[in-house]
Each structure stands twice: as C-alpha cells, then as structure tokens.
Amino acid sequence: MGVQEQEQLWGGETTKAVANFPVSGERVPVPVVRWLGRIKGAAARVNGELGLLDGEIAERIAAAGDEIAAGKHDGQFPVDVFQTGSGTSSNMNANEVIATLSGAHQNDHVNMGQSSNDVFPSAVHLAALDEATNDLLPALERLEAAFAAKAAAFEDIVKSGRTHLMDAVPVTLGQEFSGYAAQIRLGAKRVRNALPQVAQIPLGGTATGTGLNTHPEFAARVRGKLAESSGLEILPPEDPFEAQGNRDALVELSGALKVIAVSLTKIANDLALMGSGPRAGIGELFLPELQKGSSIMPGKVNPVIPEVVLQVSAQVIGNDTAITVGGLQGQFELNVRIPLIARNLLQSISLLANTSRLFAEKCVEGITANEAGCERSAESTLAVATALNPFIGYDKASEIVKEAASSGRTLREVALEKGVSEETYNEAIDLRRIARGSAA
C-alpha cells in the first residue's frame, strides 16, 4: 500500500476510458465509487474464506477496498459518468486501483467471481440504499417535525381558506401546516416502501445472471459481510434475471423522489404566497429575513429558501424523466444506462436531503404568523356565508354574498338587512368552529 494519493493508481483500461469519454467532466458519483470498494473488499475476503484466493492476497485486496470505501482514493476514479452503459469502465477502474495498491492481478484476483454486469449495478443500488436511508430519510423527518411544530403553534389562528386561488371557507393556519407535515411524512413512507426492492442486488449473477465463474455461496456471503459492515438490510434478488436485466427498483425509488419534489413545490409555493406583500400581498406569514431582497429597493425581503426548494424540485423531476428513459433501455439480459441512472438518482437523493434540512432550518422553523393578516383574511372572505346554508338555504345565502360583494358592505350588515337574526348569524358565523368543520 503506501502509495501516495497524487500518484496515478489506475492502469491502461482506465486511461482508455478517460480518453474515450470526454463528455461532461463529471465523474461517477462518489457513493458508487466507495461501494465498489466495499464490494471488492468483501468479495476478496469471501473468496479467501472459500479457498479460492490465497489468504494473504485476499487480505491485501480487502484492505485496498476498505481504503476506497473510506474515501481515501476518491481522486483515482477519473472516468466520466457518461461512459459505457454497464459501468464496465468504472469496474475496471476499481480493479486497477486495487491491483496497484495490493499487488494483485486486476482480473484473476480483484475481479474474481464477478462481472461489471453484476458489480456495478450492485454498487449503484447499495449507494442509493445507503444515501436514502442515512441521509434523505433523516432530513425528511426533520422537515416533517418542523411543519408539525408549526401546526401545533398555529392551531388557533384562523384565516381564509382558498380554492382555485379564490376565497373559500376559513381554515386554521395550523391545519394547513399539518397538511404540509403529512405530505412530507407520506413522501418518506413512499421512499421506505421502495427501499426493499432497491436492497435486492444482482451480485453473483456475473455476466448474464447465470452465475458463471462464481462460487454458489459467493453472493450470499458477500451480502452478509456488506450488511454487517453497513447496518443495511441487503437482500438477494427475487429472480437473478430480473435483477440483472433491468433497473426497475431504481426507477421506482426515483418515482418516490419525484412525488416528494411535487409535494415540496406545492408547499414552497404556498409559503411564498402566504408571505407575499407584506402589505400589498396576502400577508399571512412572516418568512425569516435571511438577506437583502433587492439591490435597488430598500427593505425588500424575498422568499429565497422557497425559491431554492422550487428550483431543486424542478431538477429532481427532470432527473426522474431521465431515469425513466434510462430504465427503458434494458435489452435482454442487461440494462445499459446504469451510469445515467446512478448520476441522476444519487443527485436527486442528495439535493432533496440537503434542501429538506435547509428548508427546515432556514425557513420553516423561523416562520411566524401575521395574526392580524390572518384575522383580516378570515373576516373578509364572503365564503363564510356557506355556514348560513343550513339556516337560510343556499339561494338566500348566495343573494347575501352577491349583495355584499357588489356593495362592499360587510356580510353581517347585508345578512341582517335581509332578515337573518343577529342570534342566527352569530351562531352560524363562528370562524373557529367553521374552520374545525362543525359550523352547523
């Protein structure tokens, strides 16, 4: 080992791949590289235990794989992410780096019992499983908790509801925030539901899923070692040919991420609109003031974090489209768009995790209610006349609303003029009771 990081550890196949794929300047995602190291290390130890590989060589390979897994050689993986669709170049890159570090043969020893066709997709699946489990889900839980805390804090603040962007019957600000918390909670549930499929890896299938040139116990033993070292539940494929021939589980996970992006878009738009103004807009929320909102207009504050959330959500939705197209490209025994899927899926996981933490910390946790603005909107919505329906009927309530709207007079004033008793009006138009769904 002892080779300095600045020295080139890769060999000729990696050099060819760098020359062949000068596409984006973007390398294979680091989590995939590190899982390649983990897989190679575990494979060497298993091959040693099975008596297929000399024990000393096996341990040198495993130690080199451990170093890659620990991030000590990230710079030794220069191949562009837009490369051969099986990820063969990256698997060879890993073989060459480990061979240099360990003094072993890159194919006969480092790649023993393996193929790019089962190793690279396994690394992608495990990277996605790891990042979703240990980064994204905790971030979503924090964001859900932030919305839930605000739902409790705002439970008695009544405001106008809105449907079709038009005034509707009152709701509480807390009810709206409880809806946001539920969207995030359900999004996390969708991710969790997809992960058992992602956890099924094709390792052991070698070239086409048949397991040619690998020991019958190899895959199960490697999965066991990987599960033990990572704390993740790593599963055998339901069918080896399904696992080798397509990347449906990654498409499924991406679909869950897209739903989260859709939810975040709705929430961020709502918060920006409720915070708009503050004087000439809706003005029901005060968003945290993080920075100047204009280089020319003094005192202007912009919804900068919701705007970040909206941009990230758009990127995640775009990534999902590319992943979907990539998932379509599995011909016969192998999907050959795996690097594309890996790049976009891991980017989406990272973007959503980082943005969820940011959204919670720099926006949601600092939101305060503009109680005067909420009260004003609650009292101004003519839709509260809906609560009069059980007392005076829909037609007469509509007549009162139209008169109030055209004249600019209050609903109360017009209703009393039209013969509704003050006692009936007060009983019907209790804003908090209306918001809680018990108007009649």
Short mmCIF file of C-alpha atoms in Angstrom, two decimals:
data_model
loop_
_atom_site.label_atom_id
_atom_site.label_comp_id
_atom_site.label_asym_id
_atom_site.label_seq_id
_atom_site.Cartn_x
_atom_site.Cartn_y
_atom_site.Cartn_z
CA MET A 1 0.00 0.00 0.00
CA GLY A 2 1.83 3.18 0.97
CA VAL A 3 1.32 4.71 -2.49
CA GLN A 4 0.82 8.47 -2.29
CA GLU A 5 -2.60 9.70 -3.45
CA GLN A 6 -1.06 12.07 -6.01
CA GLU A 7 0.40 9.08 -7.87
CA GLN A 8 -1.72 7.54 -10.59
CA LEU A 9 -3.03 4.23 -9.32
CA TRP A 10 -5.18 3.29 -12.29
CA GLY A 11 -3.99 1.44 -15.36
CA GLY A 12 -4.45 1.22 -19.11
CA GLU A 13 -8.18 0.46 -19.29
CA THR A 14 -8.99 3.49 -17.16
CA THR A 15 -6.69 5.64 -19.28
CA LYS A 16 -8.52 4.48 -22.42
CA ALA A 17 -11.88 5.26 -20.83
CA VAL A 18 -10.78 8.77 -19.86
CA ALA A 19 -9.71 9.34 -23.48
CA ASN A 20 -12.84 7.75 -24.92
CA PHE A 21 -15.43 9.61 -22.81
CA PRO A 22 -14.54 13.33 -22.57
CA VAL A 23 -18.23 14.18 -22.20
CA SER A 24 -19.26 16.10 -19.10
CA GLY A 25 -16.26 16.44 -16.83
CA GLU A 26 -18.49 14.91 -14.17
CA ARG A 27 -17.25 11.71 -12.59
CA VAL A 28 -19.17 8.69 -11.33
CA PRO A 29 -20.85 9.64 -8.03
CA VAL A 30 -18.55 9.20 -5.06
CA PRO A 31 -21.00 6.95 -3.13
CA VAL A 32 -20.89 4.48 -6.04
CA VAL A 33 -17.08 4.52 -6.06
CA ARG A 34 -16.98 3.84 -2.33
CA TRP A 35 -19.47 0.99 -2.60
CA LEU A 36 -17.35 -0.51 -5.38
CA GLY A 37 -14.54 -0.55 -2.83
CA ARG A 38 -16.74 -2.19 -0.22
CA ILE A 39 -17.92 -4.85 -2.65
CA LYS A 40 -14.41 -5.63 -3.87
CA GLY A 41 -13.14 -5.88 -0.29
CA ALA A 42 -15.95 -8.17 0.83
CA ALA A 43 -15.60 -10.29 -2.33
CA ALA A 44 -11.89 -10.82 -1.69
CA ARG A 45 -12.49 -11.88 1.91
CA VAL A 46 -15.19 -14.33 0.83
CA ASN A 47 -13.03 -15.78 -1.94
CA GLY A 48 -10.27 -16.22 0.63
CA GLU A 49 -12.62 -17.96 3.06
CA LEU A 50 -13.83 -20.24 0.27
CA GLY A 51 -10.24 -21.24 -0.50
CA LEU A 52 -10.40 -19.75 -3.98
CA LEU A 53 -7.92 -16.98 -3.31
CA ASP A 54 -4.67 -17.03 -1.37
CA GLY A 55 -5.36 -15.65 2.11
CA GLU A 56 -2.58 -13.05 2.02
CA ILE A 57 -3.62 -11.76 -1.40
CA ALA A 58 -7.24 -11.68 -0.29
CA GLU A 59 -6.42 -9.56 2.73
CA ARG A 60 -4.33 -7.11 0.69
CA ILE A 61 -7.19 -6.68 -1.78
CA ALA A 62 -9.67 -6.30 1.07
CA ALA A 63 -7.51 -3.66 2.75
CA ALA A 64 -7.30 -1.71 -0.51
CA GLY A 65 -11.07 -1.99 -0.94
CA ASP A 66 -11.52 -0.71 2.60
CA GLU A 67 -9.40 2.35 1.79
CA ILE A 68 -11.56 3.12 -1.24
CA ALA A 69 -14.69 2.64 0.85
CA ALA A 70 -13.29 5.09 3.41
CA GLY A 71 -12.81 7.76 0.73
CA LYS A 72 -9.01 7.71 0.70
CA HIS A 73 -8.78 7.33 -3.08
CA ASP A 74 -11.73 9.25 -4.49
CA GLY A 75 -9.39 11.10 -6.84
CA GLN A 76 -8.32 7.86 -8.51
CA PHE A 77 -11.65 7.45 -10.30
CA PRO A 78 -11.45 9.88 -13.24
CA VAL A 79 -13.82 8.23 -15.72
CA ASP A 80 -16.69 10.41 -16.93
CA VAL A 81 -20.11 9.38 -15.65
CA PHE A 82 -21.35 9.25 -19.26
CA GLN A 83 -19.48 6.10 -20.23
CA THR A 84 -20.27 2.60 -21.35
CA GLY A 85 -23.79 1.85 -20.18
CA SER A 86 -22.90 -1.11 -17.97
CA GLY A 87 -20.35 0.83 -15.94
CA THR A 88 -17.60 -1.52 -17.15
CA SER A 89 -15.04 1.28 -17.24
CA SER A 90 -15.65 2.12 -13.59
CA ASN A 91 -15.48 -1.51 -12.52
CA MET A 92 -12.16 -1.85 -14.36
CA ASN A 93 -11.02 1.42 -12.79
CA ALA A 94 -11.70 -0.07 -9.35
CA ASN A 95 -9.95 -3.31 -10.28
CA GLU A 96 -6.85 -1.43 -11.47
CA VAL A 97 -6.61 0.86 -8.44
CA ILE A 98 -6.99 -2.05 -6.05
CA ALA A 99 -4.50 -4.12 -8.03
CA THR A 100 -1.92 -1.34 -7.77
CA LEU A 101 -2.50 -0.89 -4.05
CA SER A 102 -2.44 -4.62 -3.29
CA GLY A 103 -0.02 -6.05 -5.83
CA ALA A 104 -2.73 -8.44 -7.00
CA HIS A 105 -3.96 -9.22 -10.52
CA GLN A 106 -6.83 -6.96 -11.53
CA ASN A 107 -8.91 -9.66 -13.21
CA ASP A 108 -7.84 -13.00 -11.78
CA HIS A 109 -7.76 -11.79 -8.19
CA VAL A 110 -9.61 -8.47 -7.68
CA ASN A 111 -12.47 -9.33 -10.03
CA MET A 112 -12.72 -12.99 -9.01
CA GLY A 113 -16.28 -14.31 -9.17
CA GLN A 114 -17.55 -11.01 -10.53
CA SER A 115 -18.52 -9.16 -13.69
CA SER A 116 -19.09 -5.46 -14.34
CA ASN A 117 -22.64 -6.51 -15.14
CA ASP A 118 -23.42 -7.55 -11.59
CA VAL A 119 -20.91 -5.50 -9.58
CA PHE A 120 -21.59 -2.02 -10.94
CA PRO A 121 -25.40 -2.12 -10.62
CA SER A 122 -24.98 -3.63 -7.15
CA ALA A 123 -22.80 -0.68 -6.17
CA VAL A 124 -25.40 1.74 -7.54
CA HIS A 125 -28.23 0.03 -5.67
CA LEU A 126 -26.30 0.00 -2.42
CA ALA A 127 -25.20 3.61 -2.78
CA ALA A 128 -28.82 4.65 -3.31
CA LEU A 129 -29.99 2.47 -0.41
CA ASP A 130 -27.30 3.91 1.87
CA GLU A 131 -27.84 7.57 0.95
CA ALA A 132 -31.63 7.32 1.09
CA THR A 133 -31.55 5.54 4.46
CA ASN A 134 -28.87 7.55 6.21
CA ASP A 135 -29.19 11.00 4.60
CA LEU A 136 -32.55 11.58 2.95
CA LEU A 137 -34.92 9.94 5.43
CA PRO A 138 -33.47 11.74 8.49
CA ALA A 139 -33.67 15.03 6.58
CA LEU A 140 -37.32 14.42 5.72
CA GLU A 141 -38.06 13.53 9.34
CA ARG A 142 -36.58 16.83 10.46
CA LEU A 143 -38.65 18.75 7.91
CA GLU A 144 -41.81 16.91 8.93
CA ALA A 145 -41.10 17.73 12.58
CA ALA A 146 -40.63 21.42 11.73
CA PHE A 147 -44.01 21.57 9.98
CA ALA A 148 -45.69 19.60 12.79
CA ALA A 149 -44.34 22.02 15.40
CA LYS A 150 -45.72 24.97 13.48
CA ALA A 151 -49.05 23.16 13.05
CA ALA A 152 -49.32 22.96 16.83
CA ALA A 153 -48.22 26.57 17.31
CA PHE A 154 -50.72 27.87 14.75
CA GLU A 155 -53.69 25.66 15.66
CA ASP A 156 -55.92 28.55 16.82
CA ILE A 157 -55.02 31.10 14.13
CA VAL A 158 -57.96 31.36 11.73
CA LYS A 159 -57.52 32.61 8.17
CA SER A 160 -59.31 32.45 4.87
CA GLY A 161 -59.15 29.17 3.06
CA ARG A 162 -58.52 29.33 -0.68
CA THR A 163 -59.54 27.07 -3.52
CA HIS A 164 -58.85 27.92 -7.18
CA LEU A 165 -56.85 30.85 -5.71
CA MET A 166 -60.20 32.32 -4.62
CA ASP A 167 -61.54 32.96 -1.13
CA ALA A 168 -63.06 29.89 0.50
CA VAL A 169 -64.36 28.99 3.94
CA PRO A 170 -61.95 29.63 6.82
CA VAL A 171 -59.30 27.20 7.96
CA THR A 172 -56.65 27.47 10.62
CA LEU A 173 -53.05 28.10 9.75
CA GLY A 174 -52.29 25.03 11.86
CA GLN A 175 -54.49 22.87 9.64
CA GLU A 176 -52.53 23.97 6.58
CA PHE A 177 -49.20 23.20 8.26
CA SER A 178 -50.45 19.81 9.44
CA GLY A 179 -51.18 19.07 5.78
CA TYR A 180 -47.61 20.00 4.87
CA ALA A 181 -46.24 17.76 7.62
CA ALA A 182 -48.35 14.88 6.30
CA GLN A 183 -47.10 15.41 2.74
CA ILE A 184 -43.51 15.05 3.92
CA ARG A 185 -44.36 12.09 6.15
CA LEU A 186 -46.10 10.28 3.28
CA GLY A 187 -43.19 11.11 0.97
CA ALA A 188 -40.78 9.45 3.41
CA LYS A 189 -43.12 6.46 3.59
CA ARG A 190 -43.01 6.14 -0.20
CA VAL A 191 -39.21 6.11 -0.09
CA ARG A 192 -39.20 3.44 2.63
CA ASN A 193 -41.62 1.33 0.59
CA ALA A 194 -39.26 1.42 -2.40
CA LEU A 195 -36.08 0.54 -0.48
CA PRO A 196 -36.68 -3.23 -0.06
CA GLN A 197 -36.65 -3.51 -3.86
CA VAL A 198 -33.52 -1.35 -4.11
CA ALA A 199 -31.89 -3.60 -1.50
CA GLN A 200 -32.10 -6.59 -3.88
CA ILE A 201 -28.76 -6.65 -5.69
CA PRO A 202 -27.70 -8.74 -8.71
CA LEU A 203 -24.28 -9.63 -7.29
CA GLY A 204 -23.49 -13.25 -8.09
CA GLY A 205 -25.13 -13.20 -11.49
CA THR A 206 -21.80 -12.34 -13.20
CA ALA A 207 -22.23 -11.68 -16.93
CA THR A 208 -25.85 -12.60 -17.67
CA GLY A 209 -27.44 -13.68 -14.40
CA THR A 210 -26.42 -17.34 -14.62
CA GLY A 211 -23.62 -17.03 -12.06
CA LEU A 212 -20.94 -18.40 -14.40
CA ASN A 213 -17.45 -18.46 -12.81
CA THR A 214 -18.63 -17.72 -9.29
CA HIS A 215 -18.96 -19.98 -6.25
CA PRO A 216 -22.55 -20.89 -5.27
CA GLU A 217 -22.04 -19.41 -1.80
CA PHE A 218 -20.25 -16.28 -3.01
CA ALA A 219 -23.17 -13.86 -3.33
CA ALA A 220 -24.85 -14.72 -0.03
CA ARG A 221 -21.59 -14.49 1.88
CA VAL A 222 -20.68 -11.13 0.33
CA ARG A 223 -24.14 -9.75 1.07
CA GLY A 224 -23.74 -10.86 4.66
CA LYS A 225 -20.43 -9.07 5.06
CA LEU A 226 -21.75 -5.90 3.42
CA ALA A 227 -24.86 -5.92 5.60
CA GLU A 228 -22.80 -6.44 8.73
CA SER A 229 -20.39 -3.60 7.97
CA SER A 230 -23.03 -1.11 6.80
CA GLY A 231 -26.00 -1.90 9.01
CA LEU A 232 -28.20 -2.04 5.92
CA GLU A 233 -30.52 -4.90 5.05
CA ILE A 234 -29.16 -6.23 1.75
CA LEU A 235 -31.29 -8.79 0.00
CA PRO A 236 -30.90 -11.48 -2.66
CA PRO A 237 -32.77 -10.88 -5.91
CA GLU A 238 -36.27 -12.27 -6.20
CA ASP A 239 -35.11 -13.55 -9.58
CA PRO A 240 -31.49 -13.26 -10.82
CA PHE A 241 -32.53 -12.46 -14.37
CA GLU A 242 -34.91 -9.73 -13.27
CA ALA A 243 -32.16 -8.23 -11.16
CA GLN A 244 -29.61 -8.37 -13.97
CA GLY A 245 -31.80 -7.30 -16.86
CA ASN A 246 -33.43 -4.12 -15.57
CA ARG A 247 -33.20 -1.32 -13.05
CA ASP A 248 -36.88 -1.10 -12.18
CA ALA A 249 -36.21 -0.72 -8.46
CA LEU A 250 -34.15 2.41 -9.09
CA VAL A 251 -36.90 3.80 -11.31
CA GLU A 252 -39.38 3.08 -8.51
CA LEU A 253 -37.25 4.94 -5.96
CA SER A 254 -36.87 7.86 -8.35
CA GLY A 255 -40.65 7.95 -8.67
CA ALA A 256 -40.94 8.36 -4.90
CA LEU A 257 -38.39 11.17 -5.03
CA LYS A 258 -40.43 12.84 -7.76
CA VAL A 259 -43.52 12.77 -5.54
CA ILE A 260 -41.54 14.45 -2.77
CA ALA A 261 -40.44 17.11 -5.26
CA VAL A 262 -44.08 17.64 -6.26
CA SER A 263 -45.05 18.00 -2.58
CA LEU A 264 -42.22 20.44 -1.90
CA THR A 265 -43.26 22.50 -4.91
CA LYS A 266 -46.79 22.85 -3.59
CA ILE A 267 -45.60 23.70 -0.08
CA ALA A 268 -42.94 26.20 -1.16
CA ASN A 269 -45.39 27.99 -3.44
CA ASP A 270 -47.96 28.19 -0.63
CA LEU A 271 -45.44 29.65 1.81
CA ALA A 272 -44.19 32.21 -0.69
CA LEU A 273 -47.75 33.27 -1.50
CA MET A 274 -48.85 33.47 2.15
CA GLY A 275 -45.78 35.55 2.89
CA SER A 276 -46.30 37.82 -0.12
CA GLY A 277 -46.50 41.53 0.42
CA PRO A 278 -46.29 42.02 3.29
CA ARG A 279 -48.63 44.99 2.75
CA ALA A 280 -49.79 44.62 -0.84
CA GLY A 281 -49.93 40.82 -0.94
CA ILE A 282 -51.62 38.08 1.08
CA GLY A 283 -49.52 38.81 4.16
CA GLU A 284 -50.49 35.91 6.43
CA LEU A 285 -46.96 34.73 7.25
CA PHE A 286 -43.64 36.32 8.04
CA LEU A 287 -40.79 34.29 6.49
CA PRO A 288 -37.31 34.59 8.03
CA GLU A 289 -35.30 37.54 6.70
CA LEU A 290 -32.04 35.96 5.53
CA GLN A 291 -30.58 38.60 3.21
CA LYS A 292 -31.41 41.73 1.25
CA GLY A 293 -34.03 41.06 -1.38
CA SER A 294 -33.11 43.77 -3.82
CA SER A 295 -30.11 45.80 -4.90
CA ILE A 296 -32.35 48.79 -5.59
CA MET A 297 -35.48 48.53 -3.38
CA PRO A 298 -34.63 49.17 0.29
CA GLY A 299 -36.10 46.82 2.86
CA LYS A 300 -37.33 44.26 0.36
CA VAL A 301 -37.36 40.65 1.60
CA ASN A 302 -37.68 37.74 -0.80
CA PRO A 303 -38.74 34.10 -0.15
CA VAL A 304 -35.26 32.87 -1.01
CA ILE A 305 -35.46 29.43 0.59
CA PRO A 306 -38.80 28.54 -1.03
CA GLU A 307 -37.25 29.64 -4.32
CA VAL A 308 -34.34 27.25 -3.78
CA VAL A 309 -36.81 24.48 -2.96
CA LEU A 310 -38.72 25.15 -6.17
CA GLN A 311 -35.56 25.01 -8.29
CA VAL A 312 -34.35 21.79 -6.66
CA SER A 313 -37.77 20.22 -7.13
CA ALA A 314 -37.68 21.04 -10.83
CA GLN A 315 -34.26 19.40 -11.12
CA VAL A 316 -35.44 16.26 -9.32
CA ILE A 317 -38.47 15.99 -11.61
CA GLY A 318 -36.16 16.39 -14.62
CA ASN A 319 -33.81 13.75 -13.22
CA ASP A 320 -36.73 11.37 -12.86
CA THR A 321 -37.57 11.79 -16.52
CA ALA A 322 -34.01 10.86 -17.50
CA ILE A 323 -34.06 7.90 -15.08
CA THR A 324 -37.32 6.72 -16.59
CA VAL A 325 -35.84 6.84 -20.08
CA GLY A 326 -32.73 5.07 -18.78
CA GLY A 327 -34.88 2.37 -17.22
CA LEU A 328 -36.49 1.72 -20.60
CA GLN A 329 -33.14 0.79 -22.10
CA GLY A 330 -32.70 -2.74 -20.83
CA GLN A 331 -32.29 -5.09 -23.76
CA PHE A 332 -32.33 -8.81 -23.00
CA GLU A 333 -30.01 -9.65 -20.08
CA LEU A 334 -28.71 -6.20 -19.13
CA ASN A 335 -29.82 -2.62 -18.69
CA VAL A 336 -27.18 -0.43 -20.32
CA ARG A 337 -27.98 3.04 -18.96
CA ILE A 338 -26.81 2.41 -15.42
CA PRO A 339 -24.34 5.32 -15.09
CA LEU A 340 -27.03 7.77 -16.21
CA ILE A 341 -29.48 6.34 -13.68
CA ALA A 342 -26.83 6.43 -10.95
CA ARG A 343 -25.87 10.01 -11.67
CA ASN A 344 -29.41 11.35 -11.60
CA LEU A 345 -30.75 9.21 -8.77
CA LEU A 346 -27.92 9.99 -6.38
CA GLN A 347 -28.06 13.66 -7.29
CA SER A 348 -31.79 13.70 -6.54
CA ILE A 349 -31.28 11.99 -3.18
CA SER A 350 -28.55 14.45 -2.22
CA LEU A 351 -30.46 17.51 -3.43
CA LEU A 352 -33.62 16.54 -1.58
CA ALA A 353 -31.73 15.71 1.62
CA ASN A 354 -29.77 18.98 1.62
CA THR A 355 -32.79 21.05 0.67
CA SER A 356 -35.06 19.44 3.26
CA ARG A 357 -32.59 20.31 6.01
CA LEU A 358 -32.20 23.83 4.63
CA PHE A 359 -35.96 24.29 4.32
CA ALA A 360 -36.47 23.22 7.94
CA GLU A 361 -33.57 25.19 9.43
CA LYS A 362 -33.63 28.43 7.47
CA CYS A 363 -37.32 28.77 6.68
CA VAL A 364 -39.96 26.64 8.40
CA GLU A 365 -38.54 26.77 11.92
CA GLY A 366 -38.34 30.58 11.72
CA ILE A 367 -41.81 31.24 10.26
CA THR A 368 -44.13 33.39 12.36
CA ALA A 369 -47.79 34.07 11.77
CA ASN A 370 -49.02 37.51 10.81
CA GLU A 371 -52.01 37.17 13.09
CA ALA A 372 -53.52 40.48 12.02
CA GLY A 373 -53.24 39.45 8.38
CA CYS A 374 -54.81 36.06 9.07
CA GLU A 375 -57.66 37.62 11.03
CA ARG A 376 -58.27 40.13 8.28
CA SER A 377 -58.46 37.43 5.61
CA ALA A 378 -60.71 35.23 7.76
CA GLU A 379 -63.17 38.04 8.35
CA SER A 380 -63.04 39.24 4.76
CA THR A 381 -63.91 36.02 2.98
CA LEU A 382 -67.54 36.02 1.91
CA ALA A 383 -67.34 32.25 1.66
CA VAL A 384 -68.20 32.06 5.36
CA ALA A 385 -71.77 32.55 4.17
CA THR A 386 -71.62 28.80 3.45
CA ALA A 387 -72.25 28.33 7.16
CA LEU A 388 -75.61 30.08 6.76
CA ASN A 389 -76.84 27.42 4.28
CA PRO A 390 -78.37 25.11 6.93
CA PHE A 391 -80.23 28.07 8.45
CA ILE A 392 -81.48 30.05 5.42
CA GLY A 393 -80.71 27.86 2.37
CA TYR A 394 -78.17 28.12 -0.45
CA ASP A 395 -80.16 30.56 -2.62
CA LYS A 396 -80.69 33.18 0.06
CA ALA A 397 -77.06 32.85 1.20
CA SER A 398 -75.96 33.41 -2.42
CA GLU A 399 -78.11 36.52 -2.60
CA ILE A 400 -76.47 37.91 0.53
CA VAL A 401 -72.96 37.17 -0.81
CA LYS A 402 -73.64 38.86 -4.16
CA GLU A 403 -75.03 41.97 -2.46
CA ALA A 404 -72.10 42.19 -0.07
CA ALA A 405 -69.60 41.71 -2.91
CA SER A 406 -71.17 44.33 -5.19
CA SER A 407 -71.76 46.91 -2.49
CA GLY A 408 -68.57 46.47 -0.50
CA ARG A 409 -70.63 46.16 2.69
CA THR A 410 -69.95 43.50 5.29
CA LEU A 411 -71.61 40.12 5.20
CA ARG A 412 -73.12 40.74 8.62
CA GLU A 413 -74.67 44.02 7.58
CA VAL A 414 -76.29 42.61 4.46
CA ALA A 415 -77.44 39.41 6.20
CA LEU A 416 -79.19 41.35 8.97
CA GLU A 417 -80.77 43.60 6.36
CA LYS A 418 -82.07 40.52 4.52
CA GLY A 419 -83.83 39.26 7.61
CA VAL A 420 -81.23 36.97 9.25
CA SER A 421 -81.43 37.45 13.01
CA GLU A 422 -78.32 38.50 14.86
CA GLU A 423 -78.63 35.40 17.03
CA THR A 424 -78.72 33.13 13.97
CA TYR A 425 -75.83 34.98 12.34
CA ASN A 426 -73.65 34.74 15.45
CA GLU A 427 -74.46 31.05 15.83
CA ALA A 428 -73.62 30.30 12.20
CA ILE A 429 -70.63 32.55 11.64
CA ASP A 430 -68.23 31.34 14.32
CA LEU A 431 -64.95 31.37 12.40
CA ARG A 432 -63.05 28.92 14.59
CA ARG A 433 -65.92 26.47 14.65
CA ILE A 434 -66.26 26.78 10.89
CA ALA A 435 -62.54 26.07 10.46
CA ARG A 436 -62.88 22.95 12.58
CA GLY A 437 -65.72 21.63 10.43
CA SER A 438 -68.57 21.96 12.91
CA ALA A 439 -70.41 25.02 11.65
CA ALA A 440 -73.90 23.57 11.69
#
